[in-house]
Every structure is written in C-alpha cells, then in structure tokens.
CSV table of C-alpha atoms in Angstrom, one decimal:
chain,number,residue,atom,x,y,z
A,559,UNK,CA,-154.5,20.7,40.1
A,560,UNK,CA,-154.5,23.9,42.7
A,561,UNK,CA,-153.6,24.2,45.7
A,562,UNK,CA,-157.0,24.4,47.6
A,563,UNK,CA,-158.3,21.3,45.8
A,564,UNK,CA,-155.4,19.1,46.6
A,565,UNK,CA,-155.7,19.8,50.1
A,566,UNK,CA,-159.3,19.1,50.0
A,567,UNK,CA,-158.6,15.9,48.3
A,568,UNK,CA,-155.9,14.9,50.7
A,569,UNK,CA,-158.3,15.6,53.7
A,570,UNK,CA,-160.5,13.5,52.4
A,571,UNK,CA,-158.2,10.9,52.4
A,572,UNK,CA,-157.6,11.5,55.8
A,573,UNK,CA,-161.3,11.8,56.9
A,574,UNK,CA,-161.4,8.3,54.8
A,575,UNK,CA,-158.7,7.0,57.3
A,576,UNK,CA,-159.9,8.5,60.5
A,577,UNK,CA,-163.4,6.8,59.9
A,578,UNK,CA,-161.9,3.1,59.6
A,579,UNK,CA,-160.2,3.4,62.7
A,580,UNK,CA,-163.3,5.2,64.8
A,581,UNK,CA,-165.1,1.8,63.3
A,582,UNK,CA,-162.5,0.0,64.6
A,583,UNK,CA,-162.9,1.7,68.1
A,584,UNK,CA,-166.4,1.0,68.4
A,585,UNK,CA,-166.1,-2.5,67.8
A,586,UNK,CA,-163.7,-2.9,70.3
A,587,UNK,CA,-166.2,-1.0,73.1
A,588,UNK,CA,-168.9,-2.8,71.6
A,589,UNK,CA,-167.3,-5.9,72.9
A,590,UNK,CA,-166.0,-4.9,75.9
A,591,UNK,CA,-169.5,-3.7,77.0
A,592,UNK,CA,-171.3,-7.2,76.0
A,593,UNK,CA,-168.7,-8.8,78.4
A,594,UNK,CA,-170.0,-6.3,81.0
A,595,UNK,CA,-173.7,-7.8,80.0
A,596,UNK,CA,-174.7,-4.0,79.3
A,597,UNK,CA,-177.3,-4.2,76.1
A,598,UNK,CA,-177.9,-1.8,73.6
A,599,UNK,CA,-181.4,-0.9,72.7
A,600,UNK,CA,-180.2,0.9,69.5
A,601,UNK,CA,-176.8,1.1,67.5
A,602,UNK,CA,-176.6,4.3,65.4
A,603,UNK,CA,-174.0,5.5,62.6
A,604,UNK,CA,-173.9,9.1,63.1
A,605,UNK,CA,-173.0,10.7,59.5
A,606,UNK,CA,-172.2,14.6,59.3
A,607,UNK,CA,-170.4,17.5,56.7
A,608,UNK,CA,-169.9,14.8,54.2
A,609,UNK,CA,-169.7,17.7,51.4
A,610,UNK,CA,-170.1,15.6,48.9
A,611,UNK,CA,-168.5,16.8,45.1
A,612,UNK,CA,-169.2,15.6,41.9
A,613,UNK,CA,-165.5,14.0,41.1
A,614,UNK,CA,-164.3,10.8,41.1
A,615,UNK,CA,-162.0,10.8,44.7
A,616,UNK,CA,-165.0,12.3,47.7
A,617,UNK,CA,-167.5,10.1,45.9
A,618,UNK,CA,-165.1,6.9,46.2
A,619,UNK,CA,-164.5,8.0,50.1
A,620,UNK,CA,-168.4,8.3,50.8
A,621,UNK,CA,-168.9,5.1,49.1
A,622,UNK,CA,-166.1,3.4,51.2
A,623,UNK,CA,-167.4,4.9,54.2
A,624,UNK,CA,-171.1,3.1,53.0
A,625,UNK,CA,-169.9,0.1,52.0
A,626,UNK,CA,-167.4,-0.2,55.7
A,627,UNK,CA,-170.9,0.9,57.8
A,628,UNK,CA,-173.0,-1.6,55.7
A,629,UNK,CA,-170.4,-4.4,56.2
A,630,UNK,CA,-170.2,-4.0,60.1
A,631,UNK,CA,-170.6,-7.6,61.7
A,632,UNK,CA,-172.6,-5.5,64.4
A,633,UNK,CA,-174.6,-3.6,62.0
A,634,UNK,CA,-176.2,-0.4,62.8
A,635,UNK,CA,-180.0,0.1,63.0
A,636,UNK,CA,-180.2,3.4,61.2
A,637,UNK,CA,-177.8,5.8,59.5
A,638,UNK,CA,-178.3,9.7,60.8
A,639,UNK,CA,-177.0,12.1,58.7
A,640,UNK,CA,-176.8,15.1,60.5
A,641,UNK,CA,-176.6,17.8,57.3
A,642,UNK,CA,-174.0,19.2,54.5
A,643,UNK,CA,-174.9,16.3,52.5
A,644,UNK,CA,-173.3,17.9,49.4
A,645,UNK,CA,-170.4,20.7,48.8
A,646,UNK,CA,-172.2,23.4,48.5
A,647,UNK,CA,-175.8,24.3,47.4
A,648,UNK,CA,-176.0,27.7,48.4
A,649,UNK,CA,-175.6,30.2,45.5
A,650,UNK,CA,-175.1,27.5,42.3
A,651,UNK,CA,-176.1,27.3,38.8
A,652,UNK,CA,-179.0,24.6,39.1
A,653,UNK,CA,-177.1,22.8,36.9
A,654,UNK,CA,-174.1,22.2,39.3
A,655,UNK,CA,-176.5,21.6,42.1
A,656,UNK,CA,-178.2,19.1,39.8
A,657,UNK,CA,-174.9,17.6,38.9
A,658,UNK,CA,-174.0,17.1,42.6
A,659,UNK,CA,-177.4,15.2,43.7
A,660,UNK,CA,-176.7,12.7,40.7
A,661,UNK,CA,-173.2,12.0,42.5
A,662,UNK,CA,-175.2,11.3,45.7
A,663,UNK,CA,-177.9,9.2,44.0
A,664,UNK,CA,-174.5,7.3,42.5
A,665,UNK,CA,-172.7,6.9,45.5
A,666,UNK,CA,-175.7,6.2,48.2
A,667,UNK,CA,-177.0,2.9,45.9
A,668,UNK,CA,-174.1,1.4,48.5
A,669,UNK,CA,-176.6,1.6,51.8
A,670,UNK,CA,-178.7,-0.6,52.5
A,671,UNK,CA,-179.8,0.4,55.8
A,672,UNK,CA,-182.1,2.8,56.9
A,673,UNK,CA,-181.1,6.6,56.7
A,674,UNK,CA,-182.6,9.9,58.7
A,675,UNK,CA,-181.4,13.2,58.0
A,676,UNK,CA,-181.6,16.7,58.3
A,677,UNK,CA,-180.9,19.9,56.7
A,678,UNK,CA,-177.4,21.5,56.9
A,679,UNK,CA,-176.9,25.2,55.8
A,680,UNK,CA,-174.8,24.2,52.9
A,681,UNK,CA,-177.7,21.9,51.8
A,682,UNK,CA,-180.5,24.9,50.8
A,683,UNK,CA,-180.3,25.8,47.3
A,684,UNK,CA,-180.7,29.3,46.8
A,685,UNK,CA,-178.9,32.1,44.6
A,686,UNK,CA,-178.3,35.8,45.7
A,687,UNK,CA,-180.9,38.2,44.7
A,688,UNK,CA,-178.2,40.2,42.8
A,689,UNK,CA,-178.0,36.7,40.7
A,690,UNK,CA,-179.2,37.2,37.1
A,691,UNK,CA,-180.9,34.0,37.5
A,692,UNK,CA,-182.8,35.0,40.9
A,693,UNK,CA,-185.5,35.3,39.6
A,694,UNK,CA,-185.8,32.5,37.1
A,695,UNK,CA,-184.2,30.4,40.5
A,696,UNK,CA,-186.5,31.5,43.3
A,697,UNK,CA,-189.8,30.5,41.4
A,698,UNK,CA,-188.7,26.9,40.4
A,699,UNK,CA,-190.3,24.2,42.2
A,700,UNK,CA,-186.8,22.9,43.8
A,701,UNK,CA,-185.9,26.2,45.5
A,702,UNK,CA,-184.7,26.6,48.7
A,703,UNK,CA,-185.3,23.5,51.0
A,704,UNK,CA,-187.5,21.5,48.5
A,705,UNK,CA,-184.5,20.2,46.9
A,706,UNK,CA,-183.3,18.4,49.6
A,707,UNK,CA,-186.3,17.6,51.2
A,708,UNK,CA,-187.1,15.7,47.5
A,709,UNK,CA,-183.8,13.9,47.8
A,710,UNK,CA,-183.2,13.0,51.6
A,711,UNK,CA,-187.0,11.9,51.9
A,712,UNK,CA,-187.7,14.3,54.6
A,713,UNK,CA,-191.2,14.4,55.5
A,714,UNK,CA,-190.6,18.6,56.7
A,715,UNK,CA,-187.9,20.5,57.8
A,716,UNK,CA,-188.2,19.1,61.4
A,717,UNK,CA,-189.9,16.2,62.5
A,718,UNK,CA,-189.3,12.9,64.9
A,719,UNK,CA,-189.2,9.3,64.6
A,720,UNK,CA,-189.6,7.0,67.2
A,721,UNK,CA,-186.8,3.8,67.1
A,722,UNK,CA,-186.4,1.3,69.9
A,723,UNK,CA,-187.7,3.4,72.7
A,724,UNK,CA,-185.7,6.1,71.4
A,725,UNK,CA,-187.3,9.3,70.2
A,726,UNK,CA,-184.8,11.5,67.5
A,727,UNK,CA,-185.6,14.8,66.6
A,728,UNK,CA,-184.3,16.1,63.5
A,729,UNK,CA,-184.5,20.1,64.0
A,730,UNK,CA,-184.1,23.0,61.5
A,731,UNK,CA,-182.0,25.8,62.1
A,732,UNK,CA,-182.0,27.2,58.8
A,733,UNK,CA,-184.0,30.2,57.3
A,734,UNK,CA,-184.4,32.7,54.9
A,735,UNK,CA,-183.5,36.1,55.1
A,736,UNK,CA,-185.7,37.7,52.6
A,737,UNK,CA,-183.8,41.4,52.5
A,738,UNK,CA,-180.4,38.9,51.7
A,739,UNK,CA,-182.3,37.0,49.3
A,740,UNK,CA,-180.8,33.5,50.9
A,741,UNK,CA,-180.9,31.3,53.8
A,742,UNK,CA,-179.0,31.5,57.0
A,743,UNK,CA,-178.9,29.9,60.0
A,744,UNK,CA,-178.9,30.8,63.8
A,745,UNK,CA,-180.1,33.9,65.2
A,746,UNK,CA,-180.6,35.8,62.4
C-alpha cells in the first residue's frame, strides 16, 4: 500500500472517530436545551466531502456514519449533503465513475431518512478535451451534471424545499468552462 493511500485511509478513520464524538456532543446540547424548554422546529444532519471510493475501508466508514445518524434516539428530520459525494468524478474513465456510484448505491441502502443534496465540484463528470475519449464522453447522456443529478434525485442544479417553516436552498456554484473543456466553480 503507498503512502498517499494509507494516509487517506487513516484519515478516514479519524473522520470516522471525530463524527461519533460530534454525535455525542449534540446529544448532550440537545438535552441541555430541552431542560431550558427551548424547542426545535427542525433537527438536521449536515453531511459534506464524504469522497466516497470504491474499497472496502471509506465505504464501511460512510456506512457507520449512516447507520450512527439513523440510530439517533433524537433522530434527525432530513440528511443534507452538502456535495463531493464521491472521490472524484472530474476527468475519469466512465467506468471508474460508474464503479464509484455502485459503492454509493451499496453503502447508502443504510439511510432511512430523508436526504437533500447538492452538487460539489468533485461530483461533475467530465473529461479534458485533450481526452481521447472527449468526444465519445461529452455526447453521452450522463455527462457533466446529469450523472449526479440521476443519482442524488436532484430535481436541477439549484432548487428549494420547504421543511418545518424552514426554507433550504440548495445552490450551484459549478460551471463549465467550454475553452477548458470541464467544469469549474467560482468566478470563473
């Protein structure tokens, strides 16, 4: 195993870690705040970079992660996840991008609650126009942002949902750069 990937792997242990003990945080404000007879109109589990691979040790962290937020006593009324669902989308074979979604449809059959999310630049699959397989790529159905739109249920790249009084606006900040032949995000 190399270097870089060990380090990944270990700091996914850690992220693994670091999220049990945030859960156990929030329970413990959660409780301290019900004593103080302040209510909550909505509880939200706030999801982000998960960067999901296809291998055996992110996939078992995500899933732990799902199965802890799904097991909450206090259980959360929605899941946002807030983009870079999967490692890395951006310049990939098809076939590796293909192979990642099948490690999220694998790993997400562990929540059961509802789920909003929105497009992270590492979610757009797109590949350089100096690619040999541009142009083969750019003209399948799945390019770009359709992909994850498909997967993540997204009704557009931005859009708002309404939940207990609260309005969420799941923005876009994403685009393509046509003389790049990819996607971006920010000013440019």
């Amino acid at each position: 195993m190399n270097t870089d990937r060990r380090n990944f792997l270990k700091g996914a242990g850690l992220l693994s870690a670091s999220s049990l003990l945030a859960f156990s945080n929030l329970k413990a404000f959660a409780i301290e705040k019900g004593h103080k007879g302040i209510k909550r109109q909505v509880r939200v589990a706030h999801l982000t970079d998960i960067h999901l691979l296809d291998i055996p040790a992110p996939k078992a962290a995500f899933a732990k992660v799902l199965k802890e937020v799904n097991a909450l006593q206090d259980r959360p009324d929605i899941i946002i996840n807030t983009g870079d669902s999967l490692m890395d989308m951006n310049n990939q074979p098809k076939d590796k991008v293909s192979r990642l979604w099948s490690a999220w449809d694998e790993v997400i059959q562990h929540n059961h609650l509802p789920m909003k999310s929105c497009i992270g630049n590492h979610d757009v699959w797109y590949v350089s126009k100096d690619d040999a397989n541009y142009v083969n790529s750019s003209q399948d159905a799945l390019y770009g942002k359709a992909w994850i739109k498909s997967k993540l249920k997204l009704p557009h790249e931005y859009y708002s949902f309404n939940l207990k009084g609260w309005k969420f606006i799941a923005l876009d900040s994403i685009h393509y750069v046509a003389d790049k032949g990819g996607y971006t995000f920010g000013q440019e």
